[in-house]
Coordinates of C-alpha atoms in Angstrom, one line a residue:
M1302 CA 2.6 -12.7 35.5
T1303 CA 0.6 -14.5 32.9
T1304 CA -0.4 -13.5 29.4
A1305 CA -3.9 -12.5 28.3
P1306 CA -5.9 -15.6 27.2
L1307 CA -5.1 -15.1 23.5
P1308 CA -4.6 -18.1 21.3
T1309 CA -1.3 -18.5 19.5
E1310 CA -2.9 -17.7 16.1
V1311 CA -3.9 -14.3 17.4
L1312 CA -0.4 -13.6 18.6
D1313 CA 1.0 -14.6 15.2
H1314 CA -1.3 -12.0 13.6
I1315 CA 0.1 -9.4 16.0
A1316 CA 3.7 -10.3 15.4
P1317 CA 4.1 -8.7 11.9
F1318 CA 3.3 -5.3 13.4
L1319 CA 6.2 -5.6 15.9
D1320 CA 10.0 -5.0 15.3
L1321 CA 13.0 -7.0 16.5
P1322 CA 13.5 -4.8 19.6
D1323 CA 9.9 -5.4 20.6
F1324 CA 10.3 -9.2 20.4
A1325 CA 13.5 -8.9 22.5
L1326 CA 11.6 -6.9 25.2
L1327 CA 8.6 -9.2 25.2
A1328 CA 10.8 -12.3 25.5
R1329 CA 12.3 -10.9 28.7
V1330 CA 9.0 -10.3 30.6
C1331 CA 8.5 -13.8 32.0
K1332 CA 9.1 -17.4 31.2
E1333 CA 5.7 -17.8 29.5
W1334 CA 6.3 -14.8 27.3
H1335 CA 9.8 -16.0 26.6
Q1336 CA 8.5 -19.2 25.2
I1337 CA 5.9 -17.4 23.1
W1338 CA 8.0 -14.6 21.6
T1339 CA 11.4 -16.2 21.3
R1340 CA 10.4 -18.0 18.1
H1341 CA 9.4 -14.6 16.6
L1342 CA 12.7 -13.1 17.7
W1343 CA 14.6 -15.8 15.8
R1344 CA 12.3 -16.2 12.9
S1345 CA 14.2 -14.0 10.5
I1346 CA 17.9 -13.3 10.6
H1347 CA 19.2 -10.2 8.7
V1348 CA 23.0 -9.7 8.7
R1349 CA 23.5 -7.3 5.8
H1350 CA 26.7 -5.4 6.8
D1351 CA 30.0 -5.8 8.5
D1352 CA 28.9 -3.9 11.6
H1353 CA 26.2 -6.6 12.2
L1354 CA 28.6 -9.5 12.0
D1355 CA 30.7 -9.2 15.2
P1356 CA 27.8 -9.1 17.6
F1357 CA 26.2 -12.1 15.9
N1358 CA 29.4 -14.1 16.2
S1359 CA 29.9 -13.4 19.9
S1360 CA 29.9 -16.4 22.3
E1361 CA 26.6 -15.4 23.8
A1362 CA 24.9 -15.1 20.4
T1363 CA 26.4 -18.4 19.2
K1364 CA 25.1 -20.2 22.4
S1365 CA 21.7 -18.6 21.9
R1366 CA 21.6 -19.5 18.2
L1367 CA 22.4 -23.2 19.0
Q1368 CA 19.5 -23.1 21.5
H1369 CA 16.9 -21.3 19.4
G1370 CA 18.1 -21.8 15.8
K1371 CA 15.3 -24.3 15.3
H1372 CA 13.0 -21.2 15.1
I1373 CA 14.9 -19.6 12.1
R1374 CA 12.8 -19.5 9.0
A1375 CA 14.5 -16.8 6.9
L1376 CA 18.1 -15.9 6.3
H1377 CA 19.1 -12.6 4.6
V1378 CA 22.9 -12.5 4.8
Y1379 CA 25.7 -11.1 2.7
N1380 CA 28.3 -13.3 4.4
F1381 CA 28.2 -16.8 3.1
S1382 CA 30.3 -18.2 5.9
L1383 CA 27.6 -17.1 8.3
A1384 CA 25.0 -18.9 6.3
E1385 CA 27.2 -21.9 6.3
Q1386 CA 27.7 -21.7 10.1
I1387 CA 24.0 -21.3 10.8
M1388 CA 22.8 -24.0 8.4
L1389 CA 25.4 -26.7 9.1
D1390 CA 25.3 -26.5 12.9
T1391 CA 21.6 -26.1 13.4
T1392 CA 18.5 -28.1 12.6
I1393 CA 16.4 -25.5 10.6
R1394 CA 13.2 -25.6 8.7
L1395 CA 14.3 -22.7 6.4
H1396 CA 11.7 -21.1 4.2
T1397 CA 13.8 -18.2 2.8
L1398 CA 17.5 -18.1 1.9
D1399 CA 18.7 -14.7 0.5
L1400 CA 22.4 -14.5 -0.2
L1401 CA 23.2 -10.9 -0.9
D1402 CA 26.4 -9.2 -2.0
T1403 CA 28.6 -12.3 -1.9
S1404 CA 31.4 -10.6 -3.8
R1405 CA 32.7 -9.2 -0.5
T1406 CA 33.4 -12.7 0.8
L1407 CA 34.2 -14.4 -2.5
G1408 CA 35.5 -17.8 -2.0
L1409 CA 31.9 -18.5 -1.5
Y1410 CA 31.2 -20.5 -4.7
S1411 CA 34.6 -20.8 -6.3
S1412 CA 36.5 -22.5 -3.5
Q1413 CA 33.6 -24.2 -1.6
P1414 CA 30.8 -24.9 -4.1
D1415 CA 29.8 -28.1 -2.2
I1416 CA 28.8 -26.0 0.9
L1417 CA 25.9 -24.3 -1.0
I1418 CA 24.8 -27.7 -2.3
Q1419 CA 24.9 -29.2 1.2
I1420 CA 22.8 -26.3 2.5
L1421 CA 20.2 -26.8 -0.2
Q1422 CA 20.1 -30.5 0.4
K1423 CA 19.1 -29.9 4.0
S1424 CA 16.5 -27.3 3.1
P1425 CA 13.5 -29.3 1.7
T1426 CA 11.1 -26.7 3.1
L1427 CA 12.7 -23.8 1.2
V1428 CA 10.1 -21.5 -0.5
T1429 CA 12.3 -18.6 -1.6
L1430 CA 15.9 -18.8 -2.9
K1431 CA 17.7 -15.6 -3.9
L1432 CA 21.4 -15.4 -4.9
A1433 CA 23.2 -12.2 -5.9
E1434 CA 25.8 -14.2 -7.8
C1435 CA 25.7 -17.3 -9.9
P1436 CA 27.1 -20.5 -8.5
L1437 CA 30.2 -21.7 -10.2
E1438 CA 28.8 -25.2 -10.6
Y1439 CA 25.6 -23.8 -12.1
E1440 CA 24.3 -27.0 -13.6
R1441 CA 24.8 -29.0 -10.4
F1442 CA 23.1 -26.2 -8.5
L1443 CA 20.0 -26.4 -10.9
C1444 CA 19.9 -30.2 -10.5
T1445 CA 20.0 -29.8 -6.7
I1446 CA 16.9 -27.5 -6.9
I1447 CA 15.0 -30.2 -8.9
E1448 CA 15.9 -33.0 -6.5
Y1449 CA 15.8 -31.4 -3.1
L1450 CA 13.5 -28.3 -3.1
P1451 CA 10.0 -29.6 -3.8
R1452 CA 8.2 -26.5 -2.3
L1453 CA 10.2 -23.8 -4.0
K1454 CA 8.1 -20.9 -5.3
T1455 CA 10.6 -18.2 -6.0
L1456 CA 14.0 -18.6 -7.6
D1457 CA 16.0 -15.4 -8.2
V1458 CA 19.6 -15.8 -9.4
L1459 CA 20.7 -12.4 -10.4
D1460 CA 24.3 -11.4 -11.4
A1461 CA 23.8 -7.7 -11.8
E1462 CA 27.4 -7.1 -13.0
M1463 CA 27.1 -9.9 -15.6
A1464 CA 30.7 -10.8 -14.8
Q1465 CA 30.5 -14.0 -13.0
I1466 CA 27.9 -16.0 -15.0
P1467 CA 29.2 -19.5 -15.8
K1468 CA 28.4 -20.6 -19.4
L1469 CA 25.5 -23.0 -19.9
N1470 CA 24.2 -24.6 -23.0
E1471 CA 20.6 -24.2 -24.1
E1472 CA 19.8 -27.8 -23.4
T1473 CA 20.7 -27.3 -19.7
V1474 CA 18.4 -24.3 -19.3
K1475 CA 15.5 -26.0 -21.2
T1476 CA 15.9 -29.1 -19.1
F1477 CA 15.8 -27.2 -15.8
L1478 CA 12.7 -25.2 -16.8
A1479 CA 10.9 -28.4 -17.8
N1480 CA 11.7 -30.1 -14.5
A1481 CA 11.7 -27.2 -12.0
P1482 CA 9.6 -27.9 -8.9
S1483 CA 5.8 -28.0 -9.6
S1484 CA 5.3 -25.4 -6.9
I1485 CA 7.4 -22.7 -8.7
E1486 CA 5.8 -19.3 -9.4
Y1487 CA 8.7 -17.0 -10.3
I1488 CA 12.0 -17.8 -12.0
Q1489 CA 14.6 -15.2 -12.7
M1490 CA 18.0 -16.5 -14.0
A1491 CA 21.2 -15.0 -15.1
V1492 CA 22.2 -16.9 -18.3
H1493 CA 25.3 -16.9 -20.4
F1494 CA 25.1 -19.3 -23.3
H1495 CA 28.4 -20.8 -24.5
D1496 CA 29.3 -21.6 -28.1
S1497 CA 29.3 -25.3 -28.8
E1498 CA 33.0 -25.3 -29.4
D1499 CA 33.6 -23.8 -25.9
W1500 CA 31.8 -26.7 -24.2
D1501 CA 34.0 -28.5 -21.7
A1502 CA 33.4 -32.2 -22.4
M1503 CA 34.7 -33.0 -18.9
N1504 CA 31.8 -31.2 -17.2
E1505 CA 29.5 -33.7 -15.6
P1506 CA 26.0 -33.4 -17.2
W1507 CA 24.1 -33.3 -14.0
L1508 CA 20.7 -32.7 -15.7
S1509 CA 21.1 -35.4 -18.3
K1510 CA 18.8 -37.8 -16.4
Y1511 CA 16.0 -35.3 -16.9
Y1512 CA 16.5 -34.6 -20.7
S1513 CA 13.3 -36.3 -21.7
K1514 CA 11.1 -35.4 -18.7
T1515 CA 8.7 -32.6 -18.0
T1516 CA 7.0 -31.6 -14.7
S1517 CA 3.7 -29.8 -14.4
H1518 CA 4.0 -26.1 -13.4
P1519 CA 0.4 -25.0 -12.6
T1520 CA 1.3 -21.8 -10.7
L1521 CA 4.3 -20.5 -12.7
T1522 CA 3.7 -16.9 -13.7
V1523 CA 7.0 -15.3 -14.6
V1524 CA 10.2 -16.6 -16.3
S1525 CA 12.8 -13.9 -16.7
F1526 CA 16.4 -14.3 -18.1
N1527 CA 19.1 -11.7 -17.9
G1528 CA 22.5 -12.0 -19.5
H1529 CA 24.3 -13.0 -22.7
M1530 CA 22.0 -15.1 -24.7
G1531 CA 23.0 -14.6 -28.4
D1532 CA 20.6 -16.0 -31.0
R1533 CA 19.7 -19.3 -29.3
V1534 CA 16.9 -17.9 -27.2
P1535 CA 14.2 -19.8 -29.3
L1536 CA 15.8 -23.1 -28.2
V1537 CA 15.3 -22.5 -24.5
L1538 CA 11.5 -22.7 -24.2
S1539 CA 10.1 -26.0 -25.4
E1540 CA 6.4 -26.6 -26.4
D1541 CA 6.2 -29.3 -23.6
F1542 CA 7.3 -26.7 -21.0
L1543 CA 4.9 -24.0 -22.2
Q1544 CA 2.1 -26.5 -22.2
S1545 CA 3.0 -27.5 -18.6
A1546 CA 2.6 -23.9 -17.4
P1547 CA -0.9 -22.7 -18.3
K1548 CA -0.7 -19.6 -16.0
L1549 CA 2.7 -18.4 -17.5
K1550 CA 2.2 -14.7 -18.5
A1551 CA 5.5 -12.9 -18.5
I1552 CA 8.4 -14.3 -20.5
E1553 CA 11.3 -11.9 -20.3
F1554 CA 14.7 -11.8 -22.0
L1555 CA 16.8 -8.9 -20.8
Q1556 CA 20.1 -8.2 -22.6
E1557 CA 22.1 -6.2 -20.2
N1558 CA 18.9 -5.2 -18.3
I1559 CA 17.2 -4.0 -21.6
P1560 CA 14.1 -5.9 -22.5
R1561 CA 14.1 -7.9 -25.8
T1562 CA 10.4 -8.1 -26.5
D1563 CA 11.0 -9.0 -30.1
W1564 CA 12.0 -12.5 -29.2
V1565 CA 8.6 -13.1 -27.7
T1566 CA 6.4 -11.3 -30.3
S1567 CA 8.1 -12.5 -33.5
G1568 CA 10.3 -15.2 -34.9
A1569 CA 10.9 -18.8 -34.0
L1570 CA 10.1 -18.4 -30.3
H1571 CA 6.8 -16.6 -31.1
K1572 CA 5.8 -19.6 -33.3
T1573 CA 6.6 -22.0 -30.5
I1574 CA 4.4 -20.1 -28.1
Q1575 CA 1.6 -20.1 -30.7
R1576 CA 1.8 -23.9 -31.2
A1577 CA 2.0 -24.6 -27.4
T1578 CA -0.6 -22.2 -26.1
S1579 CA -2.7 -21.2 -29.1
R1580 CA -1.9 -17.6 -28.1
S1581 CA -0.2 -15.0 -30.3
L1582 CA 1.6 -12.4 -28.2
K1583 CA 1.6 -9.0 -29.9
R1584 CA 3.5 -5.8 -29.7
L1585 CA 2.2 -2.4 -30.7
A1586 CA 4.9 0.1 -31.7
S1587 CA 4.4 3.8 -31.2
S1588 CA 5.7 4.6 -34.7
V1589 CA 2.6 3.0 -36.1
I1590 CA 0.2 5.3 -34.2
L1591 CA 2.2 8.3 -33.3
H1592 CA -0.3 10.9 -34.7
F1593 CA -3.5 8.9 -34.3
P1594 CA -6.4 10.5 -32.4
D1595 CA -7.3 9.1 -29.0
M1596 CA -10.3 7.2 -30.2
D1597 CA -8.4 5.6 -33.1
I1598 CA -5.7 4.3 -30.8
A1599 CA -8.3 3.0 -28.4
Q1600 CA -10.1 1.2 -31.3
L1601 CA -6.8 -0.3 -32.5
I1602 CA -6.1 -1.7 -29.0
T1603 CA -9.6 -3.0 -28.7
T1604 CA -9.9 -4.7 -32.1
G1605 CA -6.3 -5.9 -32.1
Q1606 CA -7.1 -8.4 -29.4
G1607 CA -9.4 -11.4 -29.8
N1608 CA -9.8 -14.8 -31.5
R1609 CA -8.4 -15.2 -35.0
G1610 CA -9.2 -18.7 -36.2
N1611 CA -7.5 -21.1 -33.8
L1612 CA -5.4 -18.4 -32.2
S1613 CA -6.1 -16.0 -29.4
E1614 CA -4.3 -12.7 -30.2
V1615 CA -3.4 -10.7 -27.1
W1616 CA -1.3 -7.6 -26.4
Y1617 CA 1.9 -8.4 -24.7
S1618 CA 3.6 -5.0 -25.1
L1619 CA 2.1 -1.5 -25.8
D1620 CA 4.6 1.2 -26.7
L1621 CA 2.7 4.5 -26.8
E1622 CA 5.7 6.7 -26.3
G1623 CA 5.2 10.1 -27.9
C1624 CA 1.5 9.5 -28.7
K1625 CA 0.4 12.9 -27.5
N1626 CA -3.3 12.3 -28.3
A1627 CA -3.5 9.0 -26.3
G1628 CA -5.8 9.9 -23.4
A1629 CA -8.9 8.7 -21.6
A1630 CA -10.2 6.5 -24.4
T1631 CA -6.9 4.8 -24.8
S1632 CA -6.6 4.1 -21.1
Q1633 CA -10.1 2.7 -21.0
A1634 CA -9.3 0.4 -23.9
I1635 CA -6.2 -0.9 -22.0
V1636 CA -8.2 -1.4 -18.8
K1637 CA -11.0 -3.3 -20.6
T1638 CA -8.9 -5.2 -23.2
C1639 CA -5.7 -5.9 -21.3
P1640 CA -6.3 -6.7 -17.7
Q1641 CA -4.2 -9.8 -18.3
D1642 CA -1.3 -10.7 -20.5
L1643 CA 0.0 -7.1 -20.9
T1644 CA 3.5 -7.1 -19.5
E1645 CA 5.1 -3.9 -20.9
L1646 CA 3.5 -0.5 -21.2
S1647 CA 5.0 2.9 -22.0
V1648 CA 2.8 6.0 -21.8
V1649 CA 5.7 8.5 -21.9
G1650 CA 4.6 11.6 -23.8
C1651 CA 0.9 10.7 -23.6
E1652 CA 0.0 14.3 -22.6
A1653 CA -3.8 13.7 -22.8
M1654 CA -3.7 10.9 -20.3
G1655 CA -4.6 11.8 -16.7
S1656 CA -4.0 10.7 -13.2
Q1657 CA -7.2 8.6 -13.0
D1658 CA -6.2 6.9 -16.2
L1659 CA -2.9 5.8 -14.8
Q1660 CA -4.5 4.6 -11.5
A1661 CA -7.1 2.6 -13.5
I1662 CA -4.3 0.8 -15.4
L1663 CA -2.3 0.1 -12.2
S1664 CA -5.4 -1.2 -10.5
T1665 CA -6.3 -3.7 -13.2
A1666 CA -3.2 -4.9 -15.2
V1667 CA -2.3 -7.9 -13.1
D1668 CA 0.5 -9.2 -15.3
L1669 CA 2.3 -5.9 -15.8
R1670 CA 6.1 -6.1 -15.4
V1671 CA 7.2 -2.7 -16.8
L1672 CA 5.3 0.6 -16.6
D1673 CA 7.2 3.6 -18.1
A1674 CA 5.0 6.6 -17.4
S1675 CA 7.5 9.3 -16.5
R1676 CA 11.1 9.9 -17.6
I1677 CA 13.1 12.5 -19.5
S1678 CA 13.1 11.4 -23.1
D1679 CA 14.1 13.8 -25.9
D1680 CA 12.6 13.4 -29.4
D1681 CA 14.5 14.1 -32.6
D1682 CA 13.8 17.8 -32.3
G1683 CA 15.3 18.0 -28.8
E1684 CA 11.9 18.5 -27.0
S1685 CA 11.2 16.8 -23.8
Y1686 CA 8.0 14.7 -23.6
L1687 CA 5.3 15.8 -21.2
C1688 CA 4.1 12.8 -19.1
P1689 CA 1.0 12.1 -17.1
G1690 CA 1.3 12.4 -13.4
L1691 CA -0.4 10.3 -10.7
L1692 CA -2.2 12.4 -8.0
A1693 CA -1.9 11.1 -4.4
Q1694 CA -5.7 11.3 -4.0
D1695 CA -6.3 9.0 -7.0
M1696 CA -3.4 6.6 -6.1
L1697 CA -5.0 5.9 -2.7
L1698 CA -8.5 5.1 -4.1
S1699 CA -7.7 1.5 -4.8
T1700 CA -4.9 -1.0 -4.4
W1701 CA -2.6 -1.9 -7.3
A1702 CA -3.1 -5.2 -9.1
C1703 CA 0.3 -5.3 -10.7
K1704 CA 2.2 -7.2 -8.0
W1705 CA 4.8 -8.5 -10.5
L1706 CA 6.1 -5.1 -11.5
R1707 CA 9.8 -5.1 -12.1
T1708 CA 10.3 -1.5 -13.3
L1709 CA 8.2 1.5 -12.4
S1710 CA 8.8 5.0 -13.7
I1711 CA 6.1 7.4 -12.5
E1712 CA 5.5 10.9 -11.2
I1713 CA 3.5 10.9 -8.0
C1714 CA 2.2 14.4 -7.2
G1715 CA -0.4 16.3 -5.3
I1716 CA 1.2 15.7 -1.9
P1717 CA 0.9 18.7 0.5
R1718 CA 4.4 19.7 1.7
P1719 CA 4.1 22.4 4.4
D1720 CA 7.8 21.8 5.2
I1721 CA 8.7 23.5 1.9
Q1722 CA 8.7 27.3 2.4
E1723 CA 10.2 28.4 -0.9
N1724 CA 9.8 27.5 -4.5
Q1725 CA 12.6 26.5 -6.8
Y1726 CA 13.4 30.1 -7.5
G1727 CA 13.8 31.0 -3.8
E1728 CA 10.5 32.8 -3.6
P1729 CA 8.2 32.4 -0.6
I1730 CA 5.2 30.1 -1.2
P1731 CA 2.1 32.3 -0.7
E1732 CA -0.2 31.6 2.2
G1733 CA -3.2 29.4 1.3
H1734 CA -1.3 27.5 -1.4
P1735 CA -2.3 23.8 -1.8
M1736 CA 1.3 22.9 -0.9
H1737 CA 0.7 24.1 2.6
S1738 CA -2.7 22.5 3.2
G1739 CA -2.6 20.6 6.5
T1740 CA 0.2 20.0 9.0
D1741 CA 3.5 18.1 8.6
E1742 CA 1.9 15.1 10.3
E1743 CA -1.1 15.1 8.0
S1744 CA 1.3 15.2 5.1
H1745 CA 3.2 12.2 6.6
V1746 CA -0.1 10.3 6.9
I1747 CA -0.7 10.7 3.2
Q1748 CA 2.9 9.8 2.4
R1749 CA 2.8 6.7 4.5
K1750 CA -0.2 5.5 2.6
I1751 CA 1.7 6.0 -0.7
Y1752 CA 4.8 4.3 0.6
R1753 CA 2.6 1.3 1.7
Q1754 CA 1.2 1.1 -1.8
L1755 CA 4.7 1.1 -3.3
G1756 CA 6.0 -1.3 -0.7
S1757 CA 3.6 -4.0 -1.9
L1758 CA 5.7 -4.3 -5.1
V1759 CA 8.1 -6.8 -3.7
Y1760 CA 9.6 -7.7 -7.1
L1761 CA 10.5 -4.1 -8.0
E1762 CA 14.1 -3.8 -9.2
E1763 CA 14.0 -0.2 -10.6
L1764 CA 11.9 2.6 -9.2
Y1765 CA 12.0 6.1 -10.8
L1766 CA 10.0 8.8 -9.1
G1767 CA 9.6 12.5 -9.7
N1768 CA 8.9 15.1 -12.3
S1769 CA 9.8 14.0 -15.9
H1770 CA 10.5 17.4 -17.3
G1771 CA 11.1 21.1 -16.5
E1772 CA 11.3 22.4 -12.9
N1773 CA 11.9 20.4 -9.8
Q1774 CA 8.7 18.9 -8.3
L1775 CA 7.7 20.3 -5.0
N1776 CA 4.4 18.3 -4.2
C1777 CA 6.2 15.0 -4.1
L1778 CA 7.3 12.4 -1.5
S1779 CA 10.0 13.7 0.8
M1780 CA 11.7 10.2 0.9
T1781 CA 12.6 10.4 4.6
L1782 CA 12.2 8.0 7.5
E1783 CA 10.1 10.6 9.3
S1784 CA 7.6 10.5 6.4
G1785 CA 7.4 6.7 6.3
L1786 CA 10.3 5.7 4.0
D1787 CA 10.8 2.6 6.2
L1788 CA 7.5 1.2 4.8
L1789 CA 9.6 0.3 1.7
D1790 CA 11.7 -2.1 3.6
G1791 CA 10.2 -5.0 1.7
L1792 CA 11.7 -3.9 -1.6
L1793 CA 14.7 -6.2 -1.2
A1794 CA 15.2 -6.7 -5.0
L1795 CA 15.6 -2.9 -5.6
R1796 CA 18.7 -2.1 -7.6
V1797 CA 18.1 1.4 -8.9
L1798 CA 16.2 4.3 -7.2
G1799 CA 15.7 7.5 -9.1
V1800 CA 14.6 10.7 -7.2
G1801 CA 15.7 13.3 -9.8
K1802 CA 13.7 16.5 -10.1
M1803 CA 12.1 15.9 -6.7
H1804 CA 12.3 18.3 -3.7
H1805 CA 13.2 15.3 -1.5
R1806 CA 14.6 15.7 2.0
I1807 CA 17.0 12.8 1.9
E1808 CA 19.7 13.3 4.6
T1809 CA 22.4 11.1 6.0
A1810 CA 20.2 8.9 8.1
D1811 CA 17.7 8.3 5.2
H1812 CA 20.5 7.6 2.8
D1813 CA 22.2 5.2 5.2
W1814 CA 18.9 3.4 5.8
M1815 CA 18.5 2.9 2.0
W1816 CA 21.9 1.3 1.6
R1817 CA 21.6 -0.7 4.7
T1818 CA 18.1 -2.1 3.9
W1819 CA 18.2 -2.5 0.1
C1820 CA 21.3 -4.6 -0.1
R1821 CA 21.0 -5.1 -3.9
L1822 CA 20.9 -1.3 -4.4
E1823 CA 23.5 -0.2 -7.0
T1824 CA 22.7 3.5 -7.4
I1825 CA 20.5 6.3 -6.3
L1826 CA 19.9 8.8 -9.1
G1827 CA 19.2 12.5 -8.3
L1828 CA 20.8 13.0 -4.9

């Protein structure tokens, strides 16, 4: 038997639509197919749980790995010893290394820090590096990235529990940023600054040789810090570094996962950004415009951005929470004025804003990192804010431009759900109700398109769906594998999923898939 006369390039385009069992079957058809499909079978290794480990360590699997390990391009593993075993006994041109929940096999960085360094030193082709825990020898680790990973695009060192972050000084972080690989696009680092009197003079200053150097960073877009930073944040970003990164849009400082926008829009750091980039990053607080009419809010947004002398003033954060009058004019002003630079937007309580307004923002705001459009938030009088919802029919009109989104809170509605026969009060849903338009499969077709849109947000860490107030939402995603939940398998950074006030259908298999697939997941709210 021979294959159809298709060039390798065509088969490579077909491969992403196939699953691991498909590759295994194709590789067994004949010798020719074995040669073609084996490299796809071994391209990405996912060992995320204990029940995956024993089969992978069998004698047959070990023999096969030694034979075909050269095809491995991506490692997504929670067990560091497995990464060590694969990397140190095989010649691999690795593109992705994702070390997940290492705490279960700790000993990883504390007892054998050299192993991680050795792995990085033999991985010059690495493009993506993600660690769920900070290396103990953090400064040496950063120095190794500079010296051995010239192609790195994504660096994500996230210690979600904030318990294992080694202390650094600001000079170390500043030096690493200035000398990070020129290919870098995205940097997320857990940081814990030490007090000067805590500094261990015996620590070898691995980065000292780079103190006075700066590398060009033409593609760097996001720099995000999470941890304990104290008041020394302004010392981290130098003018030279900011001038080396002309495309840098999002500069984030998260204190215990809570954004600190004030460091970027005021104070010493703000002045440094102004001097280095001739840009003044501004924040609009809802307290200033709480009772403004829609047109006045729109005008303030439009006129608040522009050239002022030698400075270009741009909106970095718009907090419209509780601005009940903010509607179509406000959203149009955001779309026209802030397609770039805007990184944080809250429209919670913007009752006059509609579905098409939300979709227009999501389709144009390319640098958005946080969109808060739907959550329970009580004002001083104890009243819950009404929030704009996004209709499925509008959501599917255009693709979203905000590929860097880290946090999304939104109510997606207007999905027919013929599988729901009763409302929240136990009353039958009448015949002809929009909830019952079409069949279950037609509903699943719509839901799969929505999942696919959400699944494109590969940097998403927090996703909150569902009704923000009042009764449980019926016309929502069912959040089941049957409806297409598996199209969210690319959300590998997801830590929090909120499905409160949704009439979801999450059952054991769906729940298990979530925990098995999203290995950084910490909690599911609303089960």
